[in-house]
Coordinates of C-alpha atoms and ligand atoms in Angstrom, one line a residue:
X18 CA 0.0 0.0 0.0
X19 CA 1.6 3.1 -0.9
X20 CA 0.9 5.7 1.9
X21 CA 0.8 9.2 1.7
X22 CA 3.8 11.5 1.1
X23 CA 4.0 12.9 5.6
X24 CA 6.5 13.5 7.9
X25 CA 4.2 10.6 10.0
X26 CA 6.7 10.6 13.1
X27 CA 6.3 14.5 13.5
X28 CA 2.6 15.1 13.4
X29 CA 0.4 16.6 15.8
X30 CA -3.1 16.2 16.8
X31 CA -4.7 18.6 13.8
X32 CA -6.6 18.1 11.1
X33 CA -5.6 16.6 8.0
X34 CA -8.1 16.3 4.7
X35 CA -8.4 12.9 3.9
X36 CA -9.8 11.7 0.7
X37 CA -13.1 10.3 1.5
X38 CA -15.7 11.1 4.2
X39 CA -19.1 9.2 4.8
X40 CA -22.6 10.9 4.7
X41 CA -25.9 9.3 5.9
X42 CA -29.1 12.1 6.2
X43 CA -31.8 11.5 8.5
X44 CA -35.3 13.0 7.6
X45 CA -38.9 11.7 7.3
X46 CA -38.4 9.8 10.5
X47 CA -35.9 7.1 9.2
X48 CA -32.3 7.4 7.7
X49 CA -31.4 7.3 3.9
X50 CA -28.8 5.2 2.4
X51 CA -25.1 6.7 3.1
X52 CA -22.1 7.0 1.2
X53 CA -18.9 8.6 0.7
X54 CA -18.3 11.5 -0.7
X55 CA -15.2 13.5 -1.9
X56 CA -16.1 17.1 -0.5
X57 CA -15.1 18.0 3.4
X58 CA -17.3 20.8 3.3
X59 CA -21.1 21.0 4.1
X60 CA -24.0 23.6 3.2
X61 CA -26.4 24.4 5.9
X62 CA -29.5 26.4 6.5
X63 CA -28.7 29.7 8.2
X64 CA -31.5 28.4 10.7
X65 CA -30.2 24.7 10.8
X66 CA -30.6 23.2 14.8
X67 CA -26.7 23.1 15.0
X68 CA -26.2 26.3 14.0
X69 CA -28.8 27.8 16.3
X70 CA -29.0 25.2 20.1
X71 CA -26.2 22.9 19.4
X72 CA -27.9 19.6 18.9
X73 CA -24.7 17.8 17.9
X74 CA -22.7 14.4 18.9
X75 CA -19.9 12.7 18.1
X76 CA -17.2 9.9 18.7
X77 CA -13.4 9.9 18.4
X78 CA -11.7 6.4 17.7
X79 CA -8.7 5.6 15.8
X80 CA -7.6 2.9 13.4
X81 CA -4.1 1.3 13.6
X82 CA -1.5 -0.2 11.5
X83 CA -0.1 -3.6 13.0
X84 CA 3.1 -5.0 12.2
X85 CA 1.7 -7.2 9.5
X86 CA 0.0 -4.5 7.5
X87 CA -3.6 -5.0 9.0
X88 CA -5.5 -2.0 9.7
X89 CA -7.7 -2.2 12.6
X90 CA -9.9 -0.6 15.1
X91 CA -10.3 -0.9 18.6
X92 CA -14.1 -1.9 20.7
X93 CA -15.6 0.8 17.4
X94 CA -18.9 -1.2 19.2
X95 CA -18.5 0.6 22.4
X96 CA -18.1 4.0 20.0
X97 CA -21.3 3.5 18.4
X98 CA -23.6 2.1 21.5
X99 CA -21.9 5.4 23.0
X100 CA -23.2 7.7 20.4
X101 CA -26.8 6.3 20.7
X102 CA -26.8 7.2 24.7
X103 CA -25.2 10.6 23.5
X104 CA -28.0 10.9 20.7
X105 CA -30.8 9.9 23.2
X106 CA -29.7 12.3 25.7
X107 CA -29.7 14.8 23.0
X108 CA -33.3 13.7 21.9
X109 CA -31.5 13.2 18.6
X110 CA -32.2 9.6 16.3
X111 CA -30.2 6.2 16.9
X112 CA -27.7 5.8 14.0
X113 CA -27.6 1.8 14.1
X114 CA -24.5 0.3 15.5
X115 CA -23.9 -1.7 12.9
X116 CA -24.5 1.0 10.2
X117 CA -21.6 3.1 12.2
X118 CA -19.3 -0.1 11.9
X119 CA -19.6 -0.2 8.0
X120 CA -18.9 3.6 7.7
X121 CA -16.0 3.2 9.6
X122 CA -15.2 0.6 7.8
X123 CA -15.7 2.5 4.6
X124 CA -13.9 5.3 5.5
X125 CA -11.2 3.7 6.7
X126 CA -10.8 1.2 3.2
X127 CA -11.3 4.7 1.3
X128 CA -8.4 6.5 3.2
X129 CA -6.2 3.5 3.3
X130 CA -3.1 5.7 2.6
X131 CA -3.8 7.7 5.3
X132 CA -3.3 5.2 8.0
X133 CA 0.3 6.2 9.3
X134 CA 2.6 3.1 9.1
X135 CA 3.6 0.7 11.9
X136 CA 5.9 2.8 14.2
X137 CA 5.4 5.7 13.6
X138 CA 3.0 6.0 16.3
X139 CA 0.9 8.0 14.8
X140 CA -2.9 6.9 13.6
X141 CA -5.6 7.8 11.8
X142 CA -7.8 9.5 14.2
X143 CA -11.6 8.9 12.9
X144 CA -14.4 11.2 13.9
X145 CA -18.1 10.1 13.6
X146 CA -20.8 12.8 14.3
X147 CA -24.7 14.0 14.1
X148 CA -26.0 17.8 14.2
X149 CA -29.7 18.7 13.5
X150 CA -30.1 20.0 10.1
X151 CA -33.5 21.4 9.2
X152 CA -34.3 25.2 10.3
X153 CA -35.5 25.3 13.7
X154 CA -36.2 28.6 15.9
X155 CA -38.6 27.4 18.7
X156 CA -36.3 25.7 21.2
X157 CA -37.3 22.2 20.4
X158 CA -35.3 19.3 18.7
X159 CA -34.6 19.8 15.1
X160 CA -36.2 16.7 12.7
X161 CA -33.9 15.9 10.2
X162 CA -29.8 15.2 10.8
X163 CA -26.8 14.0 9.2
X164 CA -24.3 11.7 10.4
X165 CA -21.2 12.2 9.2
X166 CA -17.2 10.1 9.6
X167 CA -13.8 11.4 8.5
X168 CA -10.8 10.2 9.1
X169 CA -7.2 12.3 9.7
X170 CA -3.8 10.9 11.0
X171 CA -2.9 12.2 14.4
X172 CA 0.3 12.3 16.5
X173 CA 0.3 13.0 20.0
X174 CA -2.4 14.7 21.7
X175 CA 0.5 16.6 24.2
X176 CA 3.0 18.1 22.1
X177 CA 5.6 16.1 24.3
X178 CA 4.3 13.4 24.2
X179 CA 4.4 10.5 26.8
X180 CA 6.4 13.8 29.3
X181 CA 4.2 13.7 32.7
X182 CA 2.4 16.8 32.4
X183 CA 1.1 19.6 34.9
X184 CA -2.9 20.0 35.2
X185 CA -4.4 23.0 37.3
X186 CA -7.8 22.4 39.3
X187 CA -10.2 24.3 37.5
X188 CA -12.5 27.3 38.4
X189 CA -14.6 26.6 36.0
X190 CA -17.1 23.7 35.8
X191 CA -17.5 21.4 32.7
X192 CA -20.9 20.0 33.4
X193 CA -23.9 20.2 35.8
X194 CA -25.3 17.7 37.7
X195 CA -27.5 16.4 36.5
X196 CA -26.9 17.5 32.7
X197 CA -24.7 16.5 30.1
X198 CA -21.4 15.9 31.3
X199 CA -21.7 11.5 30.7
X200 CA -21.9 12.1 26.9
X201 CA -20.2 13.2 24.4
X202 CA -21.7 16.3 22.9
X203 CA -19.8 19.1 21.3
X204 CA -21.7 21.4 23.7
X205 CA -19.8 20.0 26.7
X206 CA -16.4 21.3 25.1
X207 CA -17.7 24.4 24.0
X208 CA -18.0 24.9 28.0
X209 CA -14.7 23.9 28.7
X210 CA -12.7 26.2 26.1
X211 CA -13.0 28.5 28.2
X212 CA -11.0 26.8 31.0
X213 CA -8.8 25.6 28.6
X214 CA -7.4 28.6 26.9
X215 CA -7.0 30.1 30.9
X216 CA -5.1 27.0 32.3
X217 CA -2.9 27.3 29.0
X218 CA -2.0 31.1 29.5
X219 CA -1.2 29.7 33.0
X220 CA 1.3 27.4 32.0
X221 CA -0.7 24.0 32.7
X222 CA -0.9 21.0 30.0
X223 CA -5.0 20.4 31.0
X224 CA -7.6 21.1 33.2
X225 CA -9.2 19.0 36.5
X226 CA -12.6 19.4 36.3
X227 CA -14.2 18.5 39.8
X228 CA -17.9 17.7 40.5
X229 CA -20.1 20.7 39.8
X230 CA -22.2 20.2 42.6
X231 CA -19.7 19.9 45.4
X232 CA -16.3 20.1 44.4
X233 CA -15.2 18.0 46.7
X234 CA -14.2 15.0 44.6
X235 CA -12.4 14.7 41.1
X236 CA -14.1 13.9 38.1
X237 CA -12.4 13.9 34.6
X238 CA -10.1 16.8 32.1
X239 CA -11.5 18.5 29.2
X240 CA -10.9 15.4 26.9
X241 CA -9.8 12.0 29.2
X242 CA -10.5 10.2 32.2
X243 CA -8.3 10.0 35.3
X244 CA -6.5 7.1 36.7
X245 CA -4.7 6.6 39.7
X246 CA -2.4 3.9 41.3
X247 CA -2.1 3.6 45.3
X248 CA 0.8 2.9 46.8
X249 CA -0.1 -0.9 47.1
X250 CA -0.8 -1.4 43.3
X251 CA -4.3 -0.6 43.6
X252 CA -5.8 1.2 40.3
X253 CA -8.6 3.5 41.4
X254 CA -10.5 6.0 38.6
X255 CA -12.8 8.1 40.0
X256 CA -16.8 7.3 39.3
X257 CA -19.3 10.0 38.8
X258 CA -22.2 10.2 36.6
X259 CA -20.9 13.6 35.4
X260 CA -18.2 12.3 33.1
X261 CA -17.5 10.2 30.0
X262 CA -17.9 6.6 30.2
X263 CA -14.0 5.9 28.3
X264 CA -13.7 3.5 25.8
X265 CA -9.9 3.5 27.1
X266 CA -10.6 3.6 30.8
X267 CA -13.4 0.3 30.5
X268 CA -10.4 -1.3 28.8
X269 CA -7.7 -0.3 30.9
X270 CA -10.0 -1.6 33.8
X271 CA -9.7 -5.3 32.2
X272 CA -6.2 -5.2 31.2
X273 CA -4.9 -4.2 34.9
X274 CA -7.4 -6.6 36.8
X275 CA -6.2 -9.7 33.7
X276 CA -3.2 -9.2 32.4
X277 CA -1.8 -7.8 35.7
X278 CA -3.7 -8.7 37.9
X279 CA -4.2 -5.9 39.4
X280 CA -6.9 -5.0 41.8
X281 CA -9.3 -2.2 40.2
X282 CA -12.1 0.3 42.4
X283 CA -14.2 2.3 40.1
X284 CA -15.4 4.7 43.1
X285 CA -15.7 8.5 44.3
X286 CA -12.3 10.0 44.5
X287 CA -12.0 12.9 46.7
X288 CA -9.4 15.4 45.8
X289 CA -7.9 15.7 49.5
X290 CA -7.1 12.0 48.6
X291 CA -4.7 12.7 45.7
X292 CA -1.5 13.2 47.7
X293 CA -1.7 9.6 49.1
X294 CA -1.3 8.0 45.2
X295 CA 1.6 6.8 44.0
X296 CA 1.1 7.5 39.9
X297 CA -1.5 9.5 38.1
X298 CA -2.5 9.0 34.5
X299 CA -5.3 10.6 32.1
X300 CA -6.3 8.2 29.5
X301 CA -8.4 8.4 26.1
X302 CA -8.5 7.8 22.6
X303 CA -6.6 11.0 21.7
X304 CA -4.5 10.9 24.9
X305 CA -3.8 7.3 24.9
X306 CA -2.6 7.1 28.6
X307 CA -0.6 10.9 29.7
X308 CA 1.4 10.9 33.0
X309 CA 0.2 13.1 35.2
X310 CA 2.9 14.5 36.9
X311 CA 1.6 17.5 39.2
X312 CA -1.8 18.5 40.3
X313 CA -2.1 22.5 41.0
X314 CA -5.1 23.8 43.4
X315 CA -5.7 27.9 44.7
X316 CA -4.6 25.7 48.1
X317 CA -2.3 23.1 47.2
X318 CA 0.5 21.5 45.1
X319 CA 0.2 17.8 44.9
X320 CA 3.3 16.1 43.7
X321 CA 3.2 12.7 42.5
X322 CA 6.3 10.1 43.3
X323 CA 6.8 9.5 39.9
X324 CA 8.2 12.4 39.3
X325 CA 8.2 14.6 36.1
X326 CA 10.6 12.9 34.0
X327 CA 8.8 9.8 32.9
X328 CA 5.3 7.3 33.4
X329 CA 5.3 5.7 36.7
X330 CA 6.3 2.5 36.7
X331 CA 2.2 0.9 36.5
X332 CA 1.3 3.6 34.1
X333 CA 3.8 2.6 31.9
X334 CA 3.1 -1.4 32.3
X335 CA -0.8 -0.7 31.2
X336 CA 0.2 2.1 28.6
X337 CA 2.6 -1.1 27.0
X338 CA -0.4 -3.7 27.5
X339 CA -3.2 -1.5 26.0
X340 CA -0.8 -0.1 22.9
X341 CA 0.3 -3.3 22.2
X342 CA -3.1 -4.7 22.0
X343 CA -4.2 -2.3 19.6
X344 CA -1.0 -2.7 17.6
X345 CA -1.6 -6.3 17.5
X346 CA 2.0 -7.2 19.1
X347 CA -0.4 -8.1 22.4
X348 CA -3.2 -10.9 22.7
X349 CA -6.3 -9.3 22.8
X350 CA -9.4 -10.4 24.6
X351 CA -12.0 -11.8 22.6
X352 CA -13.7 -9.2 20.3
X353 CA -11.6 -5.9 21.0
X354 CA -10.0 -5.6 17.6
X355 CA -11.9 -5.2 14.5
X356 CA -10.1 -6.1 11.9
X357 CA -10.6 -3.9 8.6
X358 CA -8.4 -4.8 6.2
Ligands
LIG413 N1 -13.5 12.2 28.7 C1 -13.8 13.1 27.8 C2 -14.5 14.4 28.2 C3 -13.5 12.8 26.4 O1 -13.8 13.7 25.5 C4 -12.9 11.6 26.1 C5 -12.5 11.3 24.7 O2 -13.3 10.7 24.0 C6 -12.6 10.7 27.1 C7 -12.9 11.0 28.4 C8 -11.9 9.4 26.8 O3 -12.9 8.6 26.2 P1 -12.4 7.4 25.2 O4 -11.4 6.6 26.0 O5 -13.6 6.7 24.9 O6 -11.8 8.1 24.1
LIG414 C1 -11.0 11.5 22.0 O1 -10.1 11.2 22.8 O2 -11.4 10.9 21.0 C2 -11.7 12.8 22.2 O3 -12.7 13.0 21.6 C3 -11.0 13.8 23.0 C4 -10.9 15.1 22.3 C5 -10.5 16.1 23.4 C6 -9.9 15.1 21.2

């Protein structure tokens, strides 16, 4: 397969036009046939539900190159159940799960050249979504969508990399209890761009969001989940119905409980608790698994023993385990790899 002509071991996490994007269109109460298509652009009402209350979701998952030359995806099942919770919240249709699988498949076969190579570690970083289409004024859910998937090859999410990095707590909350914050809507990172751009003119890598209603414990950054390793081994990630359900943290959960076995508590973590961990990690699709390395509050500076030089020792064992899964040089459980071509 000849691939494209990119410097693959120097990209960042940006957008790259690929050749082929999928398009299905949702109107008279079902959903049409889909297809690719060549053009990355898209004409819209002025008065179209996206444009005017947001009614958007979407997914982030990313297909791989292994060794052999497969290209695959990883659990693109949990994506698409995910994005029916995200659309029901958003009182938005179902796109069926397994309709989702064949566009990713599609786009993926269509952009074959696009998958970085095998070491580069870089991927192609696909992006399924849904935004209401049809004009819509009254506050009420728009009736006609689109559901759309494009691919473009990503680097790292931190520009250093696998480098532990520095979060600040945030002033600022990314969701409410009781609202949005356990799915993946764009209007949840509208709220936290905000934060974001004032912990970067700070001089922090990423934010800490902690629960809106108290915050009192922690519950997840602008983009990834937390994880957190006691001193005795333990992996603890912090449970909330406020945050994202992570593809990555679900799988991380399995891989450190059977492949390590490791002992794993998915329960309320209170921030006065941080100082007593031993290694701190955020983990998602686009983030893979980041050392955390420091934790910055108004009152306090948690350092974490693993210093700022380099993954904890744990982190580092799961980050190994869950990349080498996806790059196939790891068994995988049963059903986690979806082979494309
Ligand atoms: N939390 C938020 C807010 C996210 O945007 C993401 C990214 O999708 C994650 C967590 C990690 O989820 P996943 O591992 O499914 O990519
Ligand atoms: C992902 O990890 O797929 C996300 O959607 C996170 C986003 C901040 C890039």
């Amino acid at each position: 397969m000849e691939k494209a002509n990119l410097d693959w071991k120097n990209l960042s996490f940006g957008y790259i036009t690929t050749d082929k994007r999928y398009v299905a269109n949702f109107k008279d109460g079902k959903w049409g046939e889909g297809s690719l298509t060549d053009d990355p652009n898209i004409t819209l009402n002025e008065c179209a539900g996206i444009l005017q209350y947001c009614q958007e979701v979407f997914e982030g998952l990313k297909a791989y190159e292994q060794e052999d030359g497969s290209i695959v995806t990883f659990r693109p099942d949990l994506n698409a159940s995910r994005m029916m919770d995200s659309a029901k919240r958003m009182e938005m249709p179902s796109f069926p799960a397994e309709r989702f699988i064949e566009a990713v498949e599609e786009v993926v076969r269509a952009n074959a050249k696009w998958v970085p190579p095998y070491g580069t570690g870089a991927t192609l970083y696909l992006r399924p979504y849904m935004f209401a289409t049809n004009p819509v004024i009254g506050v009420k859910p728009a009736t006609e969508y689109q559901f759309r998937l494009f691919g473009t090859p990503v680097g790292p999410y931190f520009k250093n990399g696998v480098k532990p990095i520095t979060i600040c707590v945030s002033d600022f909350d990314r969701a409410a209890p009781r609202g949005t914050g356990f799915i993946k809507a764009g209007l949840n990172y509208a709220m936290s761009l905000h934060a974001n751009v004032t912990a970067h003119a700070n001089g922090y890598d990423e934010n800490m969001f902690l629960d809106p209603a108290t915050r009192t414990y922690v519950e997840e950054t602008g983009g990834a989940n937390f994880i957190f390793i006691t001193k005795d081994g333990e992996l603890v990630t912090p449970k909330s119905n406020s945050i994202l359900p992570s593809v990555t943290r679900r799988s991380l959960l399995v891989v450190a409980k059977d492949y390590l076995g490791m002992k794993v508590t998915e329960r309320p973590v209170k921030f006065s608790e941080l100082k007593d961990f031993a290694e701190c990690g955020i983990c998602g699709t686009a983030a893979v698994i980041c050392p955390v390395g420091k934790v910055v509050s108004h009152d306090e500076t948690v350092c974490f023993p693993s210093g700022m030089e380099k993954m904890g020792p744990v982190t580092q064992k799961l980050y190994d385990l869950l990349t080498g899964i996806q790059y196939g040089t790891v068994d995988a459980p049963e059903g986690w790899i979806h082979k494309i071509m």
